[in-house]
């Protein structure tokens, strides 16, 4: 599996250190507020696990799964909720935990949906953003790293459902997805 990666973009230690920094910032910003973290599956699950252990205030966790990319490396153009949260967002401060923003379509759609359900606030904590002109500008309240506009795998991110278990963020060899 590791031979399919051409380059390590972000090492395991850097990912963990950044999750700790973000967790500390979130702990300060949400002190005394009812906080609900909504992790976007499947890609956000490893980031969530590191992030929540660095947050020192009480919080709830729920999960939502959406499909936007199908199984390949291109966006399908529509965002569908495949699994919804089971917690009420009413009067809570929601923080979406996501792996990566590319066009911004997925996060925009999720944020709009959660606002419409009566959340007190909806903010976004995203591990990675691709450095390019965004099709839909989306404000990220907490961002881990900006990366080049290439296809990233590992630390939760997949290509065709594989490579999520790599402990770092890497670039897949191009012959693996062509
Ligand atoms: P967007 O809707 O175009 O912003 O795409 C965001 C979603 O596409 C993320 O939730 C990921 O699941 C997926 N995605 C985008 N870029 C990558 C990548 O480089 N590697 C793995 N998944 C990606
Ligand atoms: Mg995702």
GROMACS .gro file of C-alpha atoms and ligand atoms in nm:
model
  202
    1UNK     CA    1   0.000   0.000   0.000
    2UNK     CA    2   0.273   0.248   0.094
    3UNK     CA    3   0.442   0.190  -0.244
    4UNK     CA    4   0.136   0.344  -0.412
    5UNK     CA    5   0.224   0.682  -0.256
    6UNK     CA    6   0.471   0.905  -0.445
    7UNK     CA    7   0.515   1.171  -0.179
    8UNK     CA    8   0.434   1.234   0.187
    9UNK     CA    9   0.276   1.579   0.213
   10UNK     CA   10   0.206   1.593   0.588
   11UNK     CA   11   0.372   1.360   0.837
   12UNK     CA   12   0.187   1.185   1.119
   13UNK     CA   13   0.349   1.403   1.389
   14UNK     CA   14   0.254   1.725   1.208
   15UNK     CA   15  -0.109   1.609   1.178
   16UNK     CA   16  -0.128   1.528   1.546
   17UNK     CA   17   0.038   1.856   1.652
   18UNK     CA   18  -0.206   2.057   1.439
   19UNK     CA   19  -0.507   1.868   1.578
   20UNK     CA   20  -0.389   1.957   1.929
   21UNK     CA   21  -0.358   2.327   1.836
   22UNK     CA   22  -0.705   2.332   1.683
   23UNK     CA   23  -0.849   2.146   1.981
   24UNK     CA   24  -0.708   2.405   2.219
   25UNK     CA   25  -0.850   2.692   2.012
   26UNK     CA   26  -1.193   2.525   2.000
   27UNK     CA   27  -1.186   2.468   2.378
   28UNK     CA   28  -1.135   2.842   2.434
   29UNK     CA   29  -1.384   2.959   2.171
   30UNK     CA   30  -1.667   2.731   2.290
   31UNK     CA   31  -1.617   2.750   2.665
   32UNK     CA   32  -1.965   2.755   2.830
   33UNK     CA   33  -2.148   2.686   2.500
   34UNK     CA   34  -2.338   2.365   2.420
   35UNK     CA   35  -2.113   2.222   2.149
   36UNK     CA   36  -2.208   1.950   1.902
   37UNK     CA   37  -1.938   1.819   1.669
   38UNK     CA   38  -2.077   1.677   1.345
   39UNK     CA   39  -1.815   1.460   1.176
   40UNK     CA   40  -1.855   1.403   0.805
   41UNK     CA   41  -1.801   1.038   0.722
   42UNK     CA   42  -1.609   0.863   0.618
   43UNK     CA   43  -1.310   1.089   0.562
   44UNK     CA   44  -1.334   1.293   0.883
   45UNK     CA   45  -1.318   1.009   1.133
   46UNK     CA   46  -0.945   0.996   1.204
   47UNK     CA   47  -0.913   1.374   1.229
   48UNK     CA   48  -1.213   1.376   1.465
   49UNK     CA   49  -1.050   1.115   1.689
   50UNK     CA   50  -0.733   1.322   1.728
   51UNK     CA   51  -0.922   1.651   1.755
   52UNK     CA   52  -1.170   1.554   2.028
   53UNK     CA   53  -0.897   1.422   2.253
   54UNK     CA   54  -0.740   1.769   2.244
   55UNK     CA   55  -1.065   1.944   2.337
   56UNK     CA   56  -1.103   1.999   2.709
   57UNK     CA   57  -1.468   2.116   2.730
   58UNK     CA   58  -1.787   1.905   2.730
   59UNK     CA   59  -1.927   1.824   2.389
   60UNK     CA   60  -2.150   1.588   2.195
   61UNK     CA   61  -2.044   1.401   1.881
   62UNK     CA   62  -2.259   1.288   1.590
   63UNK     CA   63  -2.193   1.165   1.238
   64UNK     CA   64  -2.328   1.243   0.896
   65UNK     CA   65  -2.241   1.071   0.570
   66UNK     CA   66  -2.279   1.238   0.233
   67UNK     CA   67  -2.191   1.125  -0.113
   68UNK     CA   68  -2.039   1.373  -0.355
   69UNK     CA   69  -1.749   1.202  -0.522
   70UNK     CA   70  -1.881   0.853  -0.591
   71UNK     CA   71  -1.584   0.619  -0.581
   72UNK     CA   72  -1.343   0.805  -0.808
   73UNK     CA   73  -1.152   1.131  -0.785
   74UNK     CA   74  -1.408   1.367  -0.938
   75UNK     CA   75  -1.707   1.538  -0.784
   76UNK     CA   76  -2.037   1.402  -0.910
   77UNK     CA   77  -2.198   1.745  -0.889
   78UNK     CA   78  -2.466   1.664  -0.635
   79UNK     CA   79  -2.443   1.618  -0.260
   80UNK     CA   80  -2.670   1.357  -0.106
   81UNK     CA   81  -2.716   1.283   0.265
   82UNK     CA   82  -2.659   0.908   0.298
   83UNK     CA   83  -2.668   0.898   0.678
   84UNK     CA   84  -2.810   1.176   0.891
   85UNK     CA   85  -2.728   1.277   1.248
   86UNK     CA   86  -2.958   1.146   1.521
   87UNK     CA   87  -2.901   1.436   1.764
   88UNK     CA   88  -3.112   1.753   1.769
   89UNK     CA   89  -2.913   2.061   1.668
   90UNK     CA   90  -3.174   2.299   1.809
   91UNK     CA   91  -3.009   2.575   2.017
   92UNK     CA   92  -2.671   2.403   1.997
   93UNK     CA   93  -2.349   2.539   1.856
   94UNK     CA   94  -2.255   2.302   1.576
   95UNK     CA   95  -1.900   2.252   1.454
   96UNK     CA   96  -1.867   2.048   1.135
   97UNK     CA   97  -1.553   1.832   1.124
   98UNK     CA   98  -1.450   1.751   0.767
   99UNK     CA   99  -1.143   1.608   0.597
  100UNK     CA  100  -1.094   1.828   0.291
  101UNK     CA  101  -1.253   2.110   0.095
  102UNK     CA  102  -1.210   2.112  -0.281
  103UNK     CA  103  -1.489   2.302  -0.459
  104UNK     CA  104  -1.671   2.375  -0.131
  105UNK     CA  105  -1.994   2.226  -0.260
  106UNK     CA  106  -2.017   1.953   0.005
  107UNK     CA  107  -1.958   2.180   0.304
  108UNK     CA  108  -2.184   2.455   0.180
  109UNK     CA  109  -2.472   2.216   0.139
  110UNK     CA  110  -2.418   2.057   0.483
  111UNK     CA  111  -2.388   2.392   0.657
  112UNK     CA  112  -2.707   2.526   0.498
  113UNK     CA  113  -2.897   2.212   0.604
  114UNK     CA  114  -2.783   2.237   0.967
  115UNK     CA  115  -2.863   2.610   0.988
  116UNK     CA  116  -3.213   2.542   0.856
  117UNK     CA  117  -3.273   2.298   1.142
  118UNK     CA  118  -3.232   2.563   1.410
  119UNK     CA  119  -2.873   2.538   1.521
  120UNK     CA  120  -2.754   2.837   1.719
  121UNK     CA  121  -2.443   2.859   1.505
  122UNK     CA  122  -2.275   2.639   1.246
  123UNK     CA  123  -1.901   2.666   1.197
  124UNK     CA  124  -1.650   2.449   1.013
  125UNK     CA  125  -1.328   2.277   1.119
  126UNK     CA  126  -1.162   2.130   0.812
  127UNK     CA  127  -0.827   1.950   0.805
  128UNK     CA  128  -0.722   2.033   0.449
  129UNK     CA  129  -0.799   2.288   0.182
  130UNK     CA  130  -0.677   2.268  -0.174
  131UNK     CA  131  -0.492   2.587  -0.267
  132UNK     CA  132  -0.672   2.696  -0.579
  133UNK     CA  133  -0.950   2.928  -0.680
  134UNK     CA  134  -1.257   2.785  -0.506
  135UNK     CA  135  -1.562   2.737  -0.723
  136UNK     CA  136  -1.778   2.824  -0.425
  137UNK     CA  137  -1.600   3.040  -0.173
  138UNK     CA  138  -1.656   2.885   0.169
  139UNK     CA  139  -1.533   3.029   0.496
  140UNK     CA  140  -1.344   2.780   0.712
  141UNK     CA  141  -1.343   2.879   1.078
  142UNK     CA  142  -1.064   2.634   1.162
  143UNK     CA  143  -0.824   2.499   0.900
  144UNK     CA  144  -0.548   2.244   0.947
  145UNK     CA  145  -0.336   2.281   0.634
  146UNK     CA  146  -0.349   2.420   0.285
  147UNK     CA  147  -0.223   2.167   0.028
  148UNK     CA  148  -0.150   2.179  -0.346
  149UNK     CA  149  -0.432   2.094  -0.584
  150UNK     CA  150  -0.348   1.725  -0.610
  151UNK     CA  151  -0.528   1.412  -0.501
  152UNK     CA  152  -0.449   1.337  -0.137
  153UNK     CA  153  -0.499   1.010   0.053
  154UNK     CA  154  -0.444   0.886   0.407
  155UNK     CA  155  -0.544   0.993   0.761
  156UNK     CA  156  -0.906   0.920   0.669
  157UNK     CA  157  -0.899   1.030   0.306
  158UNK     CA  158  -0.958   0.765   0.044
  159UNK     CA  159  -0.922   0.685  -0.320
  160UNK     CA  160  -1.194   0.437  -0.416
  161UNK     CA  161  -1.239   0.354  -0.044
  162UNK     CA  162  -0.874   0.256   0.000
  163UNK     CA  163  -0.575   0.420   0.174
  164UNK     CA  164  -0.777   0.569   0.465
  165UNK     CA  165  -0.553   0.388   0.713
  166UNK     CA  166  -0.226   0.548   0.606
  167UNK     CA  167  -0.111   0.747   0.913
  168UNK     CA  168   0.007   1.046   0.700
  169UNK     CA  169  -0.133   1.257   0.415
  170UNK     CA  170   0.024   1.145   0.089
  171UNK     CA  171  -0.007   1.187  -0.285
  172UNK     CA  172  -0.110   0.880  -0.476
  173UNK     CA  173   0.105   0.776  -0.773
  174UNK     CA  174  -0.079   0.896  -1.082
  175UNK     CA  175  -0.078   0.549  -1.242
  176UNK     CA  176  -0.294   0.431  -0.949
  177UNK     CA  177  -0.593   0.639  -1.055
  178UNK     CA  178  -0.564   0.676  -1.428
  179LIG     P1  179  -1.600   1.940  -0.260
  179LIG     O1  180  -1.748   1.922  -0.242
  179LIG     O2  181  -1.562   1.958  -0.403
  179LIG     O3  182  -1.542   2.047  -0.170
  179LIG     O4  183  -1.532   1.802  -0.223
  179LIG     C1  184  -1.511   1.764  -0.092
  179LIG     C2  185  -1.520   1.614  -0.075
  179LIG     O5  186  -1.456   1.546  -0.183
  179LIG     C3  187  -1.446   1.574   0.050
  179LIG     O6  188  -1.539   1.553   0.155
  179LIG     C4  189  -1.376   1.446   0.011
  179LIG     O7  190  -1.456   1.336   0.049
  179LIG     C5  191  -1.364   1.450  -0.138
  179LIG     N1  192  -1.229   1.490  -0.183
  179LIG     C6  193  -1.196   1.607  -0.242
  179LIG     N2  194  -1.064   1.611  -0.271
  179LIG     C7  195  -1.012   1.495  -0.227
  179LIG     C8  196  -0.876   1.440  -0.225
  179LIG     O8  197  -0.777   1.499  -0.270
  179LIG     N3  198  -0.865   1.317  -0.169
  179LIG     C9  199  -0.969   1.248  -0.118
  179LIG     N4  200  -1.096   1.295  -0.117
  179LIG    C10  201  -1.116   1.417  -0.171
  180LIG    MG1  202  -1.536   1.383   0.283
   0.00000   0.00000   0.00000
